[in-house]
PDB file of N, CA and C in Angstrom:
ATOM      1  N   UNK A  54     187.932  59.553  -1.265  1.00 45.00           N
ATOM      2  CA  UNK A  54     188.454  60.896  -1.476  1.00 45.00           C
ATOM      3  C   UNK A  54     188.273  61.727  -0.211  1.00 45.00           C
ATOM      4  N   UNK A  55     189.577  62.797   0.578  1.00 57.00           N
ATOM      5  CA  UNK A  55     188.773  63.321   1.542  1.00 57.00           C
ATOM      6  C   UNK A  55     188.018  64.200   1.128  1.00 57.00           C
ATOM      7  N   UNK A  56     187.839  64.841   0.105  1.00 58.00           N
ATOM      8  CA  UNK A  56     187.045  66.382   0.019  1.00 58.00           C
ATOM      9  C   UNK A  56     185.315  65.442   0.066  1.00 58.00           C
ATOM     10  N   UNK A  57     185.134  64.460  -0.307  1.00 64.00           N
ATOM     11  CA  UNK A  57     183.607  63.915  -0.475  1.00 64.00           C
ATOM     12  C   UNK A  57     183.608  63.360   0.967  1.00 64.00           C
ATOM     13  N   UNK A  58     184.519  63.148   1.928  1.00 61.00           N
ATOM     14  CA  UNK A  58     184.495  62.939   3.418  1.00 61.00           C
ATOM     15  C   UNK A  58     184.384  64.089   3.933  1.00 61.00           C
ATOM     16  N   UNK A  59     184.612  65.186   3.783  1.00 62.00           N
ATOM     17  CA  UNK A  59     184.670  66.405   4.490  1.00 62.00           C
ATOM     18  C   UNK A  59     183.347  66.968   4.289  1.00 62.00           C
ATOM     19  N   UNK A  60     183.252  67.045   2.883  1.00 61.00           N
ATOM     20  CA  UNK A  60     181.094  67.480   2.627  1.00 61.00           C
ATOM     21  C   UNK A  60     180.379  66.438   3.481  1.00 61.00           C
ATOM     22  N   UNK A  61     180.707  65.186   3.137  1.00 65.00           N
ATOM     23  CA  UNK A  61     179.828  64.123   4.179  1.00 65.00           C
ATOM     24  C   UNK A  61     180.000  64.329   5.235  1.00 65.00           C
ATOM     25  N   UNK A  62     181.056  64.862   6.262  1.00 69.00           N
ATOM     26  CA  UNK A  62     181.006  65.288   7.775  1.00 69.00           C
ATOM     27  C   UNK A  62     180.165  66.929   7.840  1.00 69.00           C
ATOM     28  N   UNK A  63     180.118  67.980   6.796  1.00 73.00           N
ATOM     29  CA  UNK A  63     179.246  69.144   7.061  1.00 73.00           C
ATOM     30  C   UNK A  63     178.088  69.340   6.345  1.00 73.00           C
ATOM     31  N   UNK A  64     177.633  68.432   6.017  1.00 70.00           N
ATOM     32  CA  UNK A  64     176.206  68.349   5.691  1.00 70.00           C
ATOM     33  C   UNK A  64     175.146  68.715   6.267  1.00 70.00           C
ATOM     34  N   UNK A  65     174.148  68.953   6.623  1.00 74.00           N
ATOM     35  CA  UNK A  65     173.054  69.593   7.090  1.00 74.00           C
ATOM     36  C   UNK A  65     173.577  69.675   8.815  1.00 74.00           C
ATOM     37  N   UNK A  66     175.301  70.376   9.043  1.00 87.00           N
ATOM     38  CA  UNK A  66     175.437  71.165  10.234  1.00 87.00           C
ATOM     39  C   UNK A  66     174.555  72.487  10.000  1.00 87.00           C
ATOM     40  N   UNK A  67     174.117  73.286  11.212  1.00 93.00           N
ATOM     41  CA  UNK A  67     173.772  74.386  11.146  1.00 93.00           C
ATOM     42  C   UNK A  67     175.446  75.377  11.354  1.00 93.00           C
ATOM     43  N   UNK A  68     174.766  77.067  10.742  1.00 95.00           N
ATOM     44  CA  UNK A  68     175.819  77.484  10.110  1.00 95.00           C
ATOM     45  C   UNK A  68     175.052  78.963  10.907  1.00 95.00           C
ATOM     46  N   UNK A  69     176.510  79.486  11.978  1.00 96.00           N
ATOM     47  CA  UNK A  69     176.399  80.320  12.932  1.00 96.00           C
ATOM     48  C   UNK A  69     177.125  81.620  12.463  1.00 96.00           C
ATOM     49  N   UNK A  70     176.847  82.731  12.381  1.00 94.00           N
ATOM     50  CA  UNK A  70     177.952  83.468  12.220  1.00 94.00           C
ATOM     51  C   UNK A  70     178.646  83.990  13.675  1.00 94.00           C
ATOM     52  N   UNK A  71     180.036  85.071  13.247  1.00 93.00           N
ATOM     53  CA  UNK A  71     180.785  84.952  14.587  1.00 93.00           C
ATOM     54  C   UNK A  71     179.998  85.739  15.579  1.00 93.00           C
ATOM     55  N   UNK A  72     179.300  86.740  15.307  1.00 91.00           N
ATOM     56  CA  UNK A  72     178.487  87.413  16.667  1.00 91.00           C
ATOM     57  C   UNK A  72     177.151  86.630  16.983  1.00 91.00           C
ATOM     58  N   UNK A  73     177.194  85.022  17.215  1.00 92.00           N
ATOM     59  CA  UNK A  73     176.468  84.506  17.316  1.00 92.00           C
ATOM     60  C   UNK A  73     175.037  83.972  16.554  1.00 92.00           C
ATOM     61  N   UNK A  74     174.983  84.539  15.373  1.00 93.00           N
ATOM     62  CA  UNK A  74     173.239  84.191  15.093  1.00 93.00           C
ATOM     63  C   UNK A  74     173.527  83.211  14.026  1.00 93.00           C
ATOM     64  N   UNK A  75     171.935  82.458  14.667  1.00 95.00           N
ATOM     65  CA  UNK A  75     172.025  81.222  13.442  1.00 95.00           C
ATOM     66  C   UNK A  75     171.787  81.639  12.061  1.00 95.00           C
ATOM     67  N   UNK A  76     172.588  81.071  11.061  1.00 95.00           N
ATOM     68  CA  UNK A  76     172.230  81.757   9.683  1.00 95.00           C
ATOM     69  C   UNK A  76     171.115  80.839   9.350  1.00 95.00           C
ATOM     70  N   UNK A  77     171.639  79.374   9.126  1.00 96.00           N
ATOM     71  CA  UNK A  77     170.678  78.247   8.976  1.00 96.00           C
ATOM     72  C   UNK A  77     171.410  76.706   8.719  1.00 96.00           C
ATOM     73  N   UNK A  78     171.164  76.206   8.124  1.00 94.00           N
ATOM     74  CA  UNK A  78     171.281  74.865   7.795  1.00 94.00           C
ATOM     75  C   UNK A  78     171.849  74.535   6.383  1.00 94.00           C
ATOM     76  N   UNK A  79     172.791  74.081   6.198  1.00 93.00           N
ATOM     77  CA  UNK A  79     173.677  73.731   5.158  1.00 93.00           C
ATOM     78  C   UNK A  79     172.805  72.420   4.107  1.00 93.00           C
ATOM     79  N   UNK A  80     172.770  73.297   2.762  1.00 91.00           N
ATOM     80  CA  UNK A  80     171.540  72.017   1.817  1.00 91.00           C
ATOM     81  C   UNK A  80     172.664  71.848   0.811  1.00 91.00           C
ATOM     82  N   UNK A  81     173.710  72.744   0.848  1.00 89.00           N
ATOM     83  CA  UNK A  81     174.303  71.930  -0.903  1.00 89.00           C
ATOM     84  C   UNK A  81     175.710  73.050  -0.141  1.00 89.00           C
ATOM     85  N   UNK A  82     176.583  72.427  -1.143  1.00 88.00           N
ATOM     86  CA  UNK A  82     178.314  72.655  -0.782  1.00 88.00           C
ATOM     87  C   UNK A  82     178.748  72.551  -2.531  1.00 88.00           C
ATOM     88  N   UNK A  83     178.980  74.002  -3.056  1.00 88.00           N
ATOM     89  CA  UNK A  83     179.618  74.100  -4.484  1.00 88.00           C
ATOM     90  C   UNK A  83     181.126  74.098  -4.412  1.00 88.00           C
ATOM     91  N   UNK A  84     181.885  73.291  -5.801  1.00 86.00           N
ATOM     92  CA  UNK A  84     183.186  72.827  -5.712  1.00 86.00           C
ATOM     93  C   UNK A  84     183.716  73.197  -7.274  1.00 86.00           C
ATOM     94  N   UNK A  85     184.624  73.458  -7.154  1.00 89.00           N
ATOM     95  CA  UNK A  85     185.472  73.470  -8.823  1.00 89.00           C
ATOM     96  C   UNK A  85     186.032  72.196  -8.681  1.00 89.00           C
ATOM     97  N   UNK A  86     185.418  71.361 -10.070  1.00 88.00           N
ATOM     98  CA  UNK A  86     185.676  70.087  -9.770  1.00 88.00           C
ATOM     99  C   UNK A  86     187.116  69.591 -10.255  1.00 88.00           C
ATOM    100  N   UNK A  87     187.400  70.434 -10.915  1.00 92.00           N
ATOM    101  CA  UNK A  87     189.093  71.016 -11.563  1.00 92.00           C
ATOM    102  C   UNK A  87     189.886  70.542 -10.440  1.00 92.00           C
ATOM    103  N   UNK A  88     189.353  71.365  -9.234  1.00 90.00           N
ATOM    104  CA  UNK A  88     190.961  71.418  -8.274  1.00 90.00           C
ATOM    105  C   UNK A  88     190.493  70.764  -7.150  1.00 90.00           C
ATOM    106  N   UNK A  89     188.767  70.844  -6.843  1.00 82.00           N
ATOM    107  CA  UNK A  89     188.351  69.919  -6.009  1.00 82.00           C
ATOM    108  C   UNK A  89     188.251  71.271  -4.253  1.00 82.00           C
ATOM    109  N   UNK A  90     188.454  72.363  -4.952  1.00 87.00           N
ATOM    110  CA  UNK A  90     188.609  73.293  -4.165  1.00 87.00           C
ATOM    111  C   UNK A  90     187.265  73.936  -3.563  1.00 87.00           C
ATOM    112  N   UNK A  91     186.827  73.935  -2.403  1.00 85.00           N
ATOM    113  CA  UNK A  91     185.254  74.191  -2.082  1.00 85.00           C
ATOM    114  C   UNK A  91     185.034  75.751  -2.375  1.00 85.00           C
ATOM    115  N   UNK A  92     183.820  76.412  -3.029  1.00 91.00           N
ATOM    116  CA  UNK A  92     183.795  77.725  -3.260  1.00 91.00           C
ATOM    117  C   UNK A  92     182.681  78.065  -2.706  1.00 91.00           C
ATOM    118  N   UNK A  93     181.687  77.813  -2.622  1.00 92.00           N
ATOM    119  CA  UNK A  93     180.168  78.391  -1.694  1.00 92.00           C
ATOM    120  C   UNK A  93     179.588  77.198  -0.915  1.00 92.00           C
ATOM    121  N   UNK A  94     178.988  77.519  -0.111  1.00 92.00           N
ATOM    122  CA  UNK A  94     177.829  76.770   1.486  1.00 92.00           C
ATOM    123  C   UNK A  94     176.697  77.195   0.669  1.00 92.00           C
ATOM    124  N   UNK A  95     175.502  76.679   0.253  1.00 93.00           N
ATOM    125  CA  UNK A  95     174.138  76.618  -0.148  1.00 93.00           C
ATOM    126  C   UNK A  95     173.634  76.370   1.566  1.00 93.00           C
ATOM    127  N   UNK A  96     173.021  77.227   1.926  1.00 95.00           N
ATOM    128  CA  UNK A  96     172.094  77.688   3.135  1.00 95.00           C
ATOM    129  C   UNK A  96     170.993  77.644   2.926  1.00 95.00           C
ATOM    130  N   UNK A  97     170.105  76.542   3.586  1.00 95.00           N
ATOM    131  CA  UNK A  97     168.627  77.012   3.597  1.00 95.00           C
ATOM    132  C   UNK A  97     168.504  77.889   4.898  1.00 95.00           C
ATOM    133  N   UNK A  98     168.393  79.400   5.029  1.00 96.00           N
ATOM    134  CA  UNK A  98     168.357  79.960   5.763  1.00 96.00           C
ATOM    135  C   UNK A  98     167.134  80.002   7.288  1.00 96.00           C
ATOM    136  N   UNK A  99     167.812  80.041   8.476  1.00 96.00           N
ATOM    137  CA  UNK A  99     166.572  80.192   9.525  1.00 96.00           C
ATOM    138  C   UNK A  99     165.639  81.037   9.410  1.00 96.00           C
ATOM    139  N   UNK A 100     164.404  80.565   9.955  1.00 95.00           N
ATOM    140  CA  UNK A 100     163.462  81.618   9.909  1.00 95.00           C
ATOM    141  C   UNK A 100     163.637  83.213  10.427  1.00 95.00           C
ATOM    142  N   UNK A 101     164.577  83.028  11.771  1.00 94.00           N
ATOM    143  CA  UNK A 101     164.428  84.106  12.489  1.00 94.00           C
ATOM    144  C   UNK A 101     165.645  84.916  11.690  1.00 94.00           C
ATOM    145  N   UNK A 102     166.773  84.453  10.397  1.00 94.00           N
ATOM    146  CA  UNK A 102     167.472  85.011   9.810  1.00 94.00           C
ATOM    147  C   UNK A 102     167.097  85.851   9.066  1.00 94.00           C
ATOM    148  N   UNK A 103     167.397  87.184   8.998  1.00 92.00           N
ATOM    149  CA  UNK A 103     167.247  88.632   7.999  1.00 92.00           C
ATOM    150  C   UNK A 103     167.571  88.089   6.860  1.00 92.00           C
ATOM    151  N   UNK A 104     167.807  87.457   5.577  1.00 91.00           N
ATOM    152  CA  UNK A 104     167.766  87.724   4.929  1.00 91.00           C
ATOM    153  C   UNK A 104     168.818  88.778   3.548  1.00 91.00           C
ATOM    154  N   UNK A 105     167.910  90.297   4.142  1.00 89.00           N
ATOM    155  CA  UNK A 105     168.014  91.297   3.443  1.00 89.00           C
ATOM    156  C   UNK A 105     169.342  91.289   2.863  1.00 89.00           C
ATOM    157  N   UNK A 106     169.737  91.746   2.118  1.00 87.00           N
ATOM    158  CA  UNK A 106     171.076  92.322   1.375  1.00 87.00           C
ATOM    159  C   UNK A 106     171.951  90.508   0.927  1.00 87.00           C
ATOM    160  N   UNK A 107     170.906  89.494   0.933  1.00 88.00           N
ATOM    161  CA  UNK A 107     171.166  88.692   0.425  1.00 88.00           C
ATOM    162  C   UNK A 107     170.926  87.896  -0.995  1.00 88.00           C
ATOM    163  N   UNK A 108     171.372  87.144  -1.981  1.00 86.00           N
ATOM    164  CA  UNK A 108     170.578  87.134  -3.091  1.00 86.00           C
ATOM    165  C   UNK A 108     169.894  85.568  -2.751  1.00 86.00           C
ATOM    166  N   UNK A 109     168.687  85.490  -2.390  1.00 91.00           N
ATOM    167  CA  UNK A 109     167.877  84.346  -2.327  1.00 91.00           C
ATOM    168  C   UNK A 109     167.103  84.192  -3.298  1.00 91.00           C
ATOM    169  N   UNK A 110     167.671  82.262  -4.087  1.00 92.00           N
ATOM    170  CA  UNK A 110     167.600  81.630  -5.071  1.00 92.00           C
ATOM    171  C   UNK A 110     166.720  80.290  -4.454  1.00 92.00           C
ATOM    172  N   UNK A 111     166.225  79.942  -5.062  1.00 92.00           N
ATOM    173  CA  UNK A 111     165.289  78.551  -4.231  1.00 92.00           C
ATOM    174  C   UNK A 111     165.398  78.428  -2.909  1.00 92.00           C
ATOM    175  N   UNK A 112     164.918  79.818  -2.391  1.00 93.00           N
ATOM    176  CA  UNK A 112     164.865  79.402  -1.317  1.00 93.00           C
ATOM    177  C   UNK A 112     166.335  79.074  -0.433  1.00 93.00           C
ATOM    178  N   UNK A 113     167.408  79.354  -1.039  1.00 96.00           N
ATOM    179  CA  UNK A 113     168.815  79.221  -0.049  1.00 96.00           C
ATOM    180  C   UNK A 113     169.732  80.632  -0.599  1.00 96.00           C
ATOM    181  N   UNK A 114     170.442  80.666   0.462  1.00 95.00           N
ATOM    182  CA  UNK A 114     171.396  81.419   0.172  1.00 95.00           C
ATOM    183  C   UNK A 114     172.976  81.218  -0.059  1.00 95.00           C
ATOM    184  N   UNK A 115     173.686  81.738  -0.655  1.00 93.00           N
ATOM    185  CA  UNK A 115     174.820  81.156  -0.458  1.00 93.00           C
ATOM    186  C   UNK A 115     176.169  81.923   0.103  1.00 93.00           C
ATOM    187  N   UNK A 116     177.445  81.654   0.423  1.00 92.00           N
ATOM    188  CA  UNK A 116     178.084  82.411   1.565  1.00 92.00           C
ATOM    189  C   UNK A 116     179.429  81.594   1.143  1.00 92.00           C
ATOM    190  N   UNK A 117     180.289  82.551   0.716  1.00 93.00           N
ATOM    191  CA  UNK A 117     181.948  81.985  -0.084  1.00 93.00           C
ATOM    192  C   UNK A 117     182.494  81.492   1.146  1.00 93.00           C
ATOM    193  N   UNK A 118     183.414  79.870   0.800  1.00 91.00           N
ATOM    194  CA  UNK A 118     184.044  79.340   1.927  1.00 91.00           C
ATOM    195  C   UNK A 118     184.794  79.654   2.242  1.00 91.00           C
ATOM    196  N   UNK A 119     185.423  80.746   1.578  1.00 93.00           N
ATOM    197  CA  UNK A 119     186.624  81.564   2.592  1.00 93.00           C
ATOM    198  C   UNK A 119     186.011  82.146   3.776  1.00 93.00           C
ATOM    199  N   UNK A 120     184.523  82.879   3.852  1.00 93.00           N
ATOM    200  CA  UNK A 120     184.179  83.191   5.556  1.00 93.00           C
ATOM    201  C   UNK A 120     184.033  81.979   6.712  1.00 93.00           C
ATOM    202  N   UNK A 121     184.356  81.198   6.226  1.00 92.00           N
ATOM    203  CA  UNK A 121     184.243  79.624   7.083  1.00 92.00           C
ATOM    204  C   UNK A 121     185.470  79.869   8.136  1.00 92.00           C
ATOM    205  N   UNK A 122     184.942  80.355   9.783  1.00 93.00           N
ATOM    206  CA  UNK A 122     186.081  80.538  10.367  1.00 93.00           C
ATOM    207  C   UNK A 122     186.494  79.053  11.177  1.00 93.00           C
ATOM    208  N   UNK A 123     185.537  78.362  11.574  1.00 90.00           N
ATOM    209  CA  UNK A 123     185.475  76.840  12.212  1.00 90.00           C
ATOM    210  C   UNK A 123     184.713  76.050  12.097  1.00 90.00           C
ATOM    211  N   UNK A 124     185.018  74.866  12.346  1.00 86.00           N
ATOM    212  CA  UNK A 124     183.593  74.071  11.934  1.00 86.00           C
ATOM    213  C   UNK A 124     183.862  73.099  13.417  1.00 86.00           C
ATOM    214  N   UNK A 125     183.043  72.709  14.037  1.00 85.00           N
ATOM    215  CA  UNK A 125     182.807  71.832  15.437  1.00 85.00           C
ATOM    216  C   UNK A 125     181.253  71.120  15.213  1.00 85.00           C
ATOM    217  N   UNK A 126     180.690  71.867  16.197  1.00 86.00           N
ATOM    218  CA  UNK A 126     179.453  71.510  16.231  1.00 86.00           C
ATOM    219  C   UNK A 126     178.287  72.711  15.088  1.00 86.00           C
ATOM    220  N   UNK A 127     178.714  73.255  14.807  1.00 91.00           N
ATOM    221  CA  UNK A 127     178.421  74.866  13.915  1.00 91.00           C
ATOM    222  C   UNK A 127     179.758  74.828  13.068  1.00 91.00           C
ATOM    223  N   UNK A 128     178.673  75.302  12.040  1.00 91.00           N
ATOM    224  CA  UNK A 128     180.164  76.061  10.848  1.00 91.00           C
ATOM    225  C   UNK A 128     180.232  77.293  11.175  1.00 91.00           C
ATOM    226  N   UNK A 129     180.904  78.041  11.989  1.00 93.00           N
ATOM    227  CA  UNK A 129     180.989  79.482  12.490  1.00 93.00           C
ATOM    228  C   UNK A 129     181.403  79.919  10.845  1.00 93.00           C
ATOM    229  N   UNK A 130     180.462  81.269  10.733  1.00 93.00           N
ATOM    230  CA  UNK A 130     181.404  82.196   9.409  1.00 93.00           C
ATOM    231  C   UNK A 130     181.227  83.229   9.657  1.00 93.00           C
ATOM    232  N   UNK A 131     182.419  84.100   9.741  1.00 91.00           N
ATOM    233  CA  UNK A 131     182.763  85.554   9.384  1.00 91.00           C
ATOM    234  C   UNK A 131     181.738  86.737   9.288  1.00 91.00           C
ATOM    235  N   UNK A 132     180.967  87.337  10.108  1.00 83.00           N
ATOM    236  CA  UNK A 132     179.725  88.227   9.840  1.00 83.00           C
ATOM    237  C   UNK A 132     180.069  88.980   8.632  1.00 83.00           C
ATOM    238  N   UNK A 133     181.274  89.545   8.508  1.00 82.00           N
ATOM    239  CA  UNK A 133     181.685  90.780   7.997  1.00 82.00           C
ATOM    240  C   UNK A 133     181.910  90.227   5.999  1.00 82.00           C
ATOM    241  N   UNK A 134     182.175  89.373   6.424  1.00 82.00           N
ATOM    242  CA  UNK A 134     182.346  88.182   4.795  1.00 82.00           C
ATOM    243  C   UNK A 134     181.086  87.778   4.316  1.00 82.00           C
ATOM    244  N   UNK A 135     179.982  88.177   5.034  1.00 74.00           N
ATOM    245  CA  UNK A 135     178.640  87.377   4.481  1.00 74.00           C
ATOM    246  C   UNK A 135     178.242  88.017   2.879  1.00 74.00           C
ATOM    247  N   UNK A 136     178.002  89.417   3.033  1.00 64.00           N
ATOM    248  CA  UNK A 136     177.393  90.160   1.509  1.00 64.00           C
ATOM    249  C   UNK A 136     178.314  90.056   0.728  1.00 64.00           C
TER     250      UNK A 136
END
């Protein structure tokens, strides 16, 4: 399937937003298994990452894949799309 090739290629990439800062490290990738359509990045967030105005659940955060602006070596996402 590609969508289980595409989670298997962004798996524990780290996850940058666009004015540069590391958010953190990618632990889980949520899907509607209906359409197979990706809907949130599960972030275990960096240390040196704020946090604040986020809702942190075990320890990760999560961040809708529509702010996903590229993925390379970093999943760049959208500063302004994060809250």
């Amino acid at each position: 399937m590609q969508s289980e090739q595409f989670v298997h290629n962004i798996r524990r990439k780290r996850v940058m937003s666009t004015d540069g800062k590391i958010i953190g490290q990618i632990k889980n990738i949520s899907f509607d298994a209906a359409t197979g359509q990706l809907q949130r990045l599960v972030i275990r967030p960096d240390p040196s990452f704020d946090t604040t105005g986020f809702r942190v659940e075990n320890e990760s955060i999560t961040i809708p894949f529509e702010a996903v602006k590229d993925i390379t070596d970093f999943i760049v996402v959208d500063r302004y799309m994060l809250h």
